[in-house]
Short mmCIF file of C-alpha atoms in Angstrom, two decimals:
data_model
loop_
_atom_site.label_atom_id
_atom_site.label_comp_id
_atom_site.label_asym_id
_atom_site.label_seq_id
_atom_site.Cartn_x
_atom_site.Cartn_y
_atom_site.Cartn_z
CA UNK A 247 0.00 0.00 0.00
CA UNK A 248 1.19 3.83 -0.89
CA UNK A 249 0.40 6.29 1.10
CA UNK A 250 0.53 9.96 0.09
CA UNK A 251 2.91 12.37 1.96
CA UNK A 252 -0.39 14.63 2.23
CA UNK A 253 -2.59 12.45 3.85
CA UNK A 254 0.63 11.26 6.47
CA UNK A 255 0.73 14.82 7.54
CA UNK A 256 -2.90 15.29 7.63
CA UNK A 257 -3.20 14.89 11.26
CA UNK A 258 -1.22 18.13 11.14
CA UNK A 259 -3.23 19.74 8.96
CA UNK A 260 -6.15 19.70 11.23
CA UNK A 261 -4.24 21.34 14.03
CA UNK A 262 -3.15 24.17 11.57
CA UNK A 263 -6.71 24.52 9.92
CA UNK A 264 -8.78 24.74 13.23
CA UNK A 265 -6.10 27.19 14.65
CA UNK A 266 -6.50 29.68 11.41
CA UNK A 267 -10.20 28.91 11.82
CA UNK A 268 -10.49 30.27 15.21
CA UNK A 269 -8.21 33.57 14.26
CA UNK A 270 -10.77 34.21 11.41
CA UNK A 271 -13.78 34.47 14.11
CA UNK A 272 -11.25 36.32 15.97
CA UNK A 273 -10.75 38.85 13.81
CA UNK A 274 -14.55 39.12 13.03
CA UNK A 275 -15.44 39.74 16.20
CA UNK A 276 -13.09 42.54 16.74
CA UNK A 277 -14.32 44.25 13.43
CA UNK A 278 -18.09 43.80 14.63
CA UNK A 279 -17.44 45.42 17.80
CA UNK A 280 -15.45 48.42 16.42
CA UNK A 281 -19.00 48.75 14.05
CA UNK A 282 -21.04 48.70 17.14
CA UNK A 283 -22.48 44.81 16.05
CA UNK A 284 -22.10 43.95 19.61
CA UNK A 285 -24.37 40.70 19.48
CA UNK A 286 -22.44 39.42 16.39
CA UNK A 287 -19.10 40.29 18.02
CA UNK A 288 -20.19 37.85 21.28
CA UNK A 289 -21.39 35.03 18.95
CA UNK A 290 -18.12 35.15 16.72
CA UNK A 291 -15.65 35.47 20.09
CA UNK A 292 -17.49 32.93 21.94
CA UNK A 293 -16.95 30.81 18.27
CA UNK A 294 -13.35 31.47 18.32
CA UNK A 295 -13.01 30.24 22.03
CA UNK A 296 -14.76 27.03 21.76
CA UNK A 297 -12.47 26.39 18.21
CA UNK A 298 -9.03 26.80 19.95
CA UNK A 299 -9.50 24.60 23.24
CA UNK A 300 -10.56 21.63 20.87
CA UNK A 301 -6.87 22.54 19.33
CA UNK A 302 -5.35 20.77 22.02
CA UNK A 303 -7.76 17.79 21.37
CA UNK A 304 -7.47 17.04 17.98
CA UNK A 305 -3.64 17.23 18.20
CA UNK A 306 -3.82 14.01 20.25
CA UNK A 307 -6.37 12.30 18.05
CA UNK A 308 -8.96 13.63 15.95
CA UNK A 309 -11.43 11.69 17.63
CA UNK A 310 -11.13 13.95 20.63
CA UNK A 311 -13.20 16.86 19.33
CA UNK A 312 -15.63 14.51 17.73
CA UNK A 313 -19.03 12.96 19.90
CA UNK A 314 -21.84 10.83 19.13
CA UNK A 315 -22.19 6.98 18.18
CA UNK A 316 -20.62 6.78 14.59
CA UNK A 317 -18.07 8.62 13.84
CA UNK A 318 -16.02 8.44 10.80
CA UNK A 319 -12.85 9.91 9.77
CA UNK A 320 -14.40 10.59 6.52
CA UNK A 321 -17.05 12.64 7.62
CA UNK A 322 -14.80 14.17 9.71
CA UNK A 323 -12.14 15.55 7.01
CA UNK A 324 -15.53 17.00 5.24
CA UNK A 325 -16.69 18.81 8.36
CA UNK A 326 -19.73 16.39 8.57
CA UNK A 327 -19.73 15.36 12.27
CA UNK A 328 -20.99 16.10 15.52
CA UNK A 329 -18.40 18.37 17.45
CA UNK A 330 -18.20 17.35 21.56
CA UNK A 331 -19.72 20.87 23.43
CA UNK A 332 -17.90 23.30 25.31
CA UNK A 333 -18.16 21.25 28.44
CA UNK A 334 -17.05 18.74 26.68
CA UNK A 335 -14.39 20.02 26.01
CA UNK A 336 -13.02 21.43 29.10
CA UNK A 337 -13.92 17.56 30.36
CA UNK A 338 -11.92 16.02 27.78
CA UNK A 339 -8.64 18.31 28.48
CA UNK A 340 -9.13 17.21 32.51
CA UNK A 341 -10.24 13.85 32.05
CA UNK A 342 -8.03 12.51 28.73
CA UNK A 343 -5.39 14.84 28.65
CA UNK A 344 -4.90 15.99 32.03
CA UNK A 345 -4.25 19.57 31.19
CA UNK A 346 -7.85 21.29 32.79
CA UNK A 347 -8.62 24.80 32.42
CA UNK A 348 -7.23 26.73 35.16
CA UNK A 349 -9.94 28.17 37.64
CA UNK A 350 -9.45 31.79 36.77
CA UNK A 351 -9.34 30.99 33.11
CA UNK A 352 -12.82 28.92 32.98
CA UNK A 353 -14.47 31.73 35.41
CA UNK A 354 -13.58 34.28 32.40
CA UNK A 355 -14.88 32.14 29.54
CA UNK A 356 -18.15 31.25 32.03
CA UNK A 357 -18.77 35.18 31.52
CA UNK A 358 -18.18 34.95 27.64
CA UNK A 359 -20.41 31.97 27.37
CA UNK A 360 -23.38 33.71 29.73
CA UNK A 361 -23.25 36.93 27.41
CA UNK A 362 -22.79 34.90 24.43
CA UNK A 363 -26.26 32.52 25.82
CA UNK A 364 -28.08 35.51 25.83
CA UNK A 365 -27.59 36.94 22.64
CA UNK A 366 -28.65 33.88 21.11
CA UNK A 367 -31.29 32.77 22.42
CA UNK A 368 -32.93 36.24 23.62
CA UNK A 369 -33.27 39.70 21.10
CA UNK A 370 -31.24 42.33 22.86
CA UNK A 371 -29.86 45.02 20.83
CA UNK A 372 -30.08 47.80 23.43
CA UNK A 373 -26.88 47.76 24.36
CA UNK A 374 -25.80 50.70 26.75
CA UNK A 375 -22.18 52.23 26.77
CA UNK A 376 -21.94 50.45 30.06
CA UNK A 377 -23.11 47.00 28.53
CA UNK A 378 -19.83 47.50 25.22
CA UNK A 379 -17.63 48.24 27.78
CA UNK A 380 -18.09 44.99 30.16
CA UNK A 381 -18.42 43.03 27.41
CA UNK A 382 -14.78 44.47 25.98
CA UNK A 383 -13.14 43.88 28.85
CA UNK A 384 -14.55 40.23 29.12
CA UNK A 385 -13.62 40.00 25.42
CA UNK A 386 -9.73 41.04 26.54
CA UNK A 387 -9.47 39.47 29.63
CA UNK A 388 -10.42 35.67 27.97
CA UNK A 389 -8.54 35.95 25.29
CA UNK A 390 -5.42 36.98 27.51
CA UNK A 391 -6.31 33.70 29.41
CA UNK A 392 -6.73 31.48 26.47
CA UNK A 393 -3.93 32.13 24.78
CA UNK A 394 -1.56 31.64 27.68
CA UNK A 395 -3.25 28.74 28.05
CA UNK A 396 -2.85 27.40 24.82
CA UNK A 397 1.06 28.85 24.33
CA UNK A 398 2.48 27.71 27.77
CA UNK A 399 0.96 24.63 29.12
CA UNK A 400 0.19 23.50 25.37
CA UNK A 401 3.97 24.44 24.44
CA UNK A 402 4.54 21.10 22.86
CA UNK A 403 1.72 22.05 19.95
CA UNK A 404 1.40 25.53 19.67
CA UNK A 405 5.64 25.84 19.25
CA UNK A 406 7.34 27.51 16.65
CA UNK A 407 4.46 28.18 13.45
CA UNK A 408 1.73 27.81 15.50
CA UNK A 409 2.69 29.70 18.98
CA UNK A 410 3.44 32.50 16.07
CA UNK A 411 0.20 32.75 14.69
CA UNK A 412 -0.68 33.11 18.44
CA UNK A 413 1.12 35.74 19.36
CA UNK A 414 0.84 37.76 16.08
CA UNK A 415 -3.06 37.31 16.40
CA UNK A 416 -2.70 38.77 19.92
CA UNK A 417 -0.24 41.91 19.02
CA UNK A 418 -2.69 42.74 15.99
CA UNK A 419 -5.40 42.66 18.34
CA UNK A 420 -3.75 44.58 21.08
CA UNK A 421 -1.75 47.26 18.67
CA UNK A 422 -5.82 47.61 16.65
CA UNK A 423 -7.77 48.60 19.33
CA UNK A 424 -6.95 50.99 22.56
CA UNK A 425 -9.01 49.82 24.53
CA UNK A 426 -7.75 45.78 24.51
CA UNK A 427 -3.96 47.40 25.15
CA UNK A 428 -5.42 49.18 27.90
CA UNK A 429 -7.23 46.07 29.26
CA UNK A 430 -3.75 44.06 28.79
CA UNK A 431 -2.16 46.83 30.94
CA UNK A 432 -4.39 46.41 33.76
CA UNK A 433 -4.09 42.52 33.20
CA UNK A 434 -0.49 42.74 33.94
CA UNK A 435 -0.49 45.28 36.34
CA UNK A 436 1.36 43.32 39.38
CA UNK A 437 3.65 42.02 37.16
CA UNK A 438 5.06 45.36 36.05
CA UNK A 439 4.76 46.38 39.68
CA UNK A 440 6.36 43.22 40.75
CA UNK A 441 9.39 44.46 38.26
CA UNK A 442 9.55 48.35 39.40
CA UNK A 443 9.94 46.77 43.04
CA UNK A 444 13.19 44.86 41.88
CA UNK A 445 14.52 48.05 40.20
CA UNK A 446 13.95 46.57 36.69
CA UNK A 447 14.07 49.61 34.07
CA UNK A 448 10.37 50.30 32.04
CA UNK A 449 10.59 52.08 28.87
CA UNK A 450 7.61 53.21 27.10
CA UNK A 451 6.87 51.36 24.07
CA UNK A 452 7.04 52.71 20.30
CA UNK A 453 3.91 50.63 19.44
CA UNK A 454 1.44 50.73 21.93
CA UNK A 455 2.41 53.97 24.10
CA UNK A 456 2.15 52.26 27.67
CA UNK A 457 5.82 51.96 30.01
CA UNK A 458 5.87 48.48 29.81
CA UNK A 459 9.43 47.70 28.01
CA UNK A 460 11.92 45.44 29.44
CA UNK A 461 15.66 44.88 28.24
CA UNK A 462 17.06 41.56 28.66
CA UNK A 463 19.88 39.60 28.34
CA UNK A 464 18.96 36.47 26.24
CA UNK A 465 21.85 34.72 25.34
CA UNK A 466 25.64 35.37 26.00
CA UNK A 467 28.09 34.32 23.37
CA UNK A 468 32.10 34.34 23.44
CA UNK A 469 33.89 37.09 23.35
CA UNK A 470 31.59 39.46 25.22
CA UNK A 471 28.85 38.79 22.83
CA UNK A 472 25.47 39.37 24.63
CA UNK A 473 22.32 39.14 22.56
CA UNK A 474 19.48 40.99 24.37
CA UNK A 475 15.80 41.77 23.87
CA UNK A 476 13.49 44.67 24.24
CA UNK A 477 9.97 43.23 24.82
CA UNK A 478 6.75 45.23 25.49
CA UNK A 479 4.64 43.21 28.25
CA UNK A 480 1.41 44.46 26.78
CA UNK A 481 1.61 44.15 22.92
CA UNK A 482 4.35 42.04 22.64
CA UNK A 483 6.59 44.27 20.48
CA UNK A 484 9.95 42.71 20.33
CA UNK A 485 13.25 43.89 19.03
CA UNK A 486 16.34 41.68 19.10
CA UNK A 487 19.95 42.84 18.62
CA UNK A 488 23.50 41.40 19.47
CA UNK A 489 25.90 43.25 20.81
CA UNK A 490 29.74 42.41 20.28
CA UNK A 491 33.15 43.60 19.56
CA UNK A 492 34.08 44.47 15.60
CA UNK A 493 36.67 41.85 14.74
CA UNK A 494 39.25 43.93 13.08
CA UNK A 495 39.13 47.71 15.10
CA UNK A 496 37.18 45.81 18.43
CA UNK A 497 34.87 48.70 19.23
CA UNK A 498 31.55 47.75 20.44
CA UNK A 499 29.11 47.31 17.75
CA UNK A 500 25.26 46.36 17.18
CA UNK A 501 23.60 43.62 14.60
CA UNK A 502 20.20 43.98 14.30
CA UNK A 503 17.44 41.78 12.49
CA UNK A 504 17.52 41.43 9.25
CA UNK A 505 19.53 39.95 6.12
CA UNK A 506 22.72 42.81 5.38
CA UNK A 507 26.12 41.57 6.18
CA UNK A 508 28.03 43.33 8.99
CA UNK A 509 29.63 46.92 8.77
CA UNK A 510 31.58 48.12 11.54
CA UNK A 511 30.34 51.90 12.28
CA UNK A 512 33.93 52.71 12.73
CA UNK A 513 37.14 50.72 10.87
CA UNK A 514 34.09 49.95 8.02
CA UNK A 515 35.40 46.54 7.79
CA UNK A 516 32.69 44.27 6.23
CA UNK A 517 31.64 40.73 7.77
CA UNK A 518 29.01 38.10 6.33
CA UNK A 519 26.76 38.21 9.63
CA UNK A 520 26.20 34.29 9.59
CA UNK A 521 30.37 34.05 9.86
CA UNK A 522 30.17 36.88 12.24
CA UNK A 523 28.23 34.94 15.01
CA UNK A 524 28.68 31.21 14.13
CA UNK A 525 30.47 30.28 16.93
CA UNK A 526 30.83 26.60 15.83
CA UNK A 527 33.89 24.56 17.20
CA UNK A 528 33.95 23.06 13.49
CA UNK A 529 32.68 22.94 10.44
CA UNK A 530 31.55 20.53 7.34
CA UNK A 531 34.85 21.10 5.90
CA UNK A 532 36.62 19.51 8.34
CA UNK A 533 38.23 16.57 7.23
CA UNK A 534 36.27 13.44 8.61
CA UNK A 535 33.89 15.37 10.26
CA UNK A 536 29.99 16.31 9.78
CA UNK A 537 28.30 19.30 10.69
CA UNK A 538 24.43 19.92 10.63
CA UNK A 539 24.91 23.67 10.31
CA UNK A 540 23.90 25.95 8.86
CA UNK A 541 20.56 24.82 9.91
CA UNK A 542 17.14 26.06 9.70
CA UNK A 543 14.85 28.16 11.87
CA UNK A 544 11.47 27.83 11.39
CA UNK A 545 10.04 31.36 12.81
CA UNK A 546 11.65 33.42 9.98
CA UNK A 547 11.50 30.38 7.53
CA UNK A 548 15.32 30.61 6.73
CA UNK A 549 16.73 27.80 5.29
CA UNK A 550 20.70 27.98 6.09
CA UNK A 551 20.52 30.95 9.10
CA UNK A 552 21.12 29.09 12.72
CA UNK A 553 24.44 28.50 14.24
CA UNK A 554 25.83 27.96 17.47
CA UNK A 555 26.07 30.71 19.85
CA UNK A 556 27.07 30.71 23.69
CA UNK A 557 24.97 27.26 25.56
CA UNK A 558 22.66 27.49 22.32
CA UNK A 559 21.68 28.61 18.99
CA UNK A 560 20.85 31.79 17.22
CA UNK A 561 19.87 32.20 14.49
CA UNK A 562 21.61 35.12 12.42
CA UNK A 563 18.49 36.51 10.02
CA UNK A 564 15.92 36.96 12.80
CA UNK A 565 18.08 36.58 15.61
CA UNK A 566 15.97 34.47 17.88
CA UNK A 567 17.51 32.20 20.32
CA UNK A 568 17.00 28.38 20.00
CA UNK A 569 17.78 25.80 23.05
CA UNK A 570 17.85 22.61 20.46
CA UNK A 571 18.32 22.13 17.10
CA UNK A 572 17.80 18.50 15.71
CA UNK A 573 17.94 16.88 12.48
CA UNK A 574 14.48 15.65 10.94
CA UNK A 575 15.05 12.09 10.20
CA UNK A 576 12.84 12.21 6.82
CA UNK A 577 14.88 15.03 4.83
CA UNK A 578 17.48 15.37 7.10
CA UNK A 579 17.60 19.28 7.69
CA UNK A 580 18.60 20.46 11.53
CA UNK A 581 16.44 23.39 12.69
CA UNK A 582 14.84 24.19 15.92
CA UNK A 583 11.18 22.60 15.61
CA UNK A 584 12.00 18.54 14.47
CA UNK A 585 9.48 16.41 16.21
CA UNK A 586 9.83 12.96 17.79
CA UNK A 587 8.04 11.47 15.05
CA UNK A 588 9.77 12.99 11.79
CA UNK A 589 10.23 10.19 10.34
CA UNK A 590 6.79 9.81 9.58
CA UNK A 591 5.68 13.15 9.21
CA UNK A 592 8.05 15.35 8.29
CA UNK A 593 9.40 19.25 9.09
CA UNK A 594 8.46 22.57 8.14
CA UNK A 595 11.33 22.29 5.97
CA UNK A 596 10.35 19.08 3.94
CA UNK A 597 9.99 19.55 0.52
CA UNK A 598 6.10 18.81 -0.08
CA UNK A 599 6.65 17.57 -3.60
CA UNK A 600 8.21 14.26 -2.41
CA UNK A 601 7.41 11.58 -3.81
CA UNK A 602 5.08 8.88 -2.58
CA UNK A 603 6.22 6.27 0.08
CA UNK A 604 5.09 2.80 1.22
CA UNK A 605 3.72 2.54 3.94
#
């Protein structure tokens, strides 16, 4: 029997389609809010919620997020099934998968799903300044929830393409609307506290306007190389840079994100920025020896961009910082995201045009 690399992978596929699913009733019900559709905006939020827990579900088995007495993978590719309820649900992830809903988090979703009840099955479109305002700040407040939910103690799904979709839906729905960054503030209001208190600097952000940016030190490399990160805590804006020595004139010196070799700012020597920070002990040209890098990082989709650097690896286009980098054992390329089960289906960096294998 021959089995198509597509259908291997499909298992996959259903992760990534449900998650882009629930950002499209996401993003609808932040437009129908801003046009004052606030009944449409609860249905399509309350839509989006109930898509992303099954996430977790269907990316142990398929089955999961299906109930009733027949069910059939068939039906299920074509969207022809019964899918279990939000209760469910949140049963399934304590019961099967042992990951339940934090207390805090299902209290702010019970709110959701009470406002969300009502529009349904009861005609209310009177809805006072007062009533938009609660139900904004519900809106925020669960999604905050849910996706920390999802990102941190669902790390081992949501890493690398799909915790990015994540936390790009949240910044776009943070940096769109004043009143969620707001909301976020006063979500993470002891934690910036908590950091004033132990003398941490806050710098007001670019993006968003609130003093919530912290500098850190993510990674040191040899030679005084330090890469650090400026991170807003409310809408996520990031900025990486490394700073070193220049190699030639050894005056300190800044790479930022991006793709243009090294310059110094002073002796104007020029560096290729991957040879710059590859800090490997040896290389594929090493007589006898193999060497996995340049490897792949599969945030900024480069190819031939990660090297070592310092206890880790960074890679040199987008300059994120990656604990592990393994080798897919179906095509072979290292990058940072190669899971347990490669063999069968695959990277993000396998070429989809393979051809068939048996099975």
């Amino acid at each position: 029997m021959r089995v198509s690399q597509a259908k291997l992978i499909s298992p996959g596929e259903d992760v990534q389609a449900l998650i882009a699913n629930g950002m499209d009733f996401l993003d609808k019900a932040i437009d129908e809010f801003e046009a004052e559709k606030y009944k449409h905006s609860i249905i399509s939020f309350w839509t989006a919620v109930e898509i992303l827990l099954k996430v977790p579900l269907v990316s142990e088995h398929w089955t999961l997020a299906c109930t009733g007495k027949k069910i059939s993978r068939r039906h299920y590719l074509v969207g022809d099934f019964q899918s279990v309820s939000y209760e469910e649900t949140c049963s399934r992830l304590k019961d099967v998968l042992e990951k339940p809903l934090p207390a805090d988090t299902e209290k702010r979703f019970k709110a959701i799903q009470k406002h969300r009840n009502r529009a349904v099955h009861f005609f209310h479109n009177a809805f006072t300044e007062a009533d938009a305002k609660e139900i904004l700040v519900e809106q925020a407040s669960a999604w905050f929830a849910l996706n920390r939910y999802l990102r941190e103690d669902w790390h081992s799904v949501f890493r690398a393409t799909y915790g990015l979709k994540l936390a790009s839906s949240e910044t776009r729905v943070i940096r769109g609307n004043a009143f969620y960054a707001a909301a976020r503030l006063e979500h993470i209001r002891p934690e910036l506290d908590a950091l004033i208190v132990a003398n941490v600097r806050l710098d007001t952000c670019d993006e968003c306007g609130h003093r919530a940016v912290v500098e850190e030190v993510t990674a040191e490399g040899n030679a005084e190389r330090r890469l650090k990160a400026t991170c807003c805590r409310v809408c996520f804006s990031v900025s990486r840079q490394v700073h070193l020595l220049c190699p030639d004139c050894h005056t300190p010196q800044i790479i930022a994100e991006g793709d243009n070799d090294f310059s110094c700012t002073c002796c104007k020597v020029k560096v290729n920025r991957y040879q710059l920070l590859n800090e490997e002990i040896f290389n594929s040209t090493n007589e006898g020896m193999y060497s996995p890098f340049p490897a792949g990082c599969s945030f900024c989709m480069s190819h031939e961009s990660v090297c070592p650097f310092g206890k880790g690896y960074i890679c040199t286009r987008c300059l994120r910082y990656h604990r592990r980098v393994e080798q897919c054992k179906r095509c072979a390329h290292a990058s940072d995201d190669v899971d347990m089960d490669s063999l069968y289906i695959g990277c993000c960096f396998c070429n989809e045009d393979d051809s068939d294998i048996d099975d």
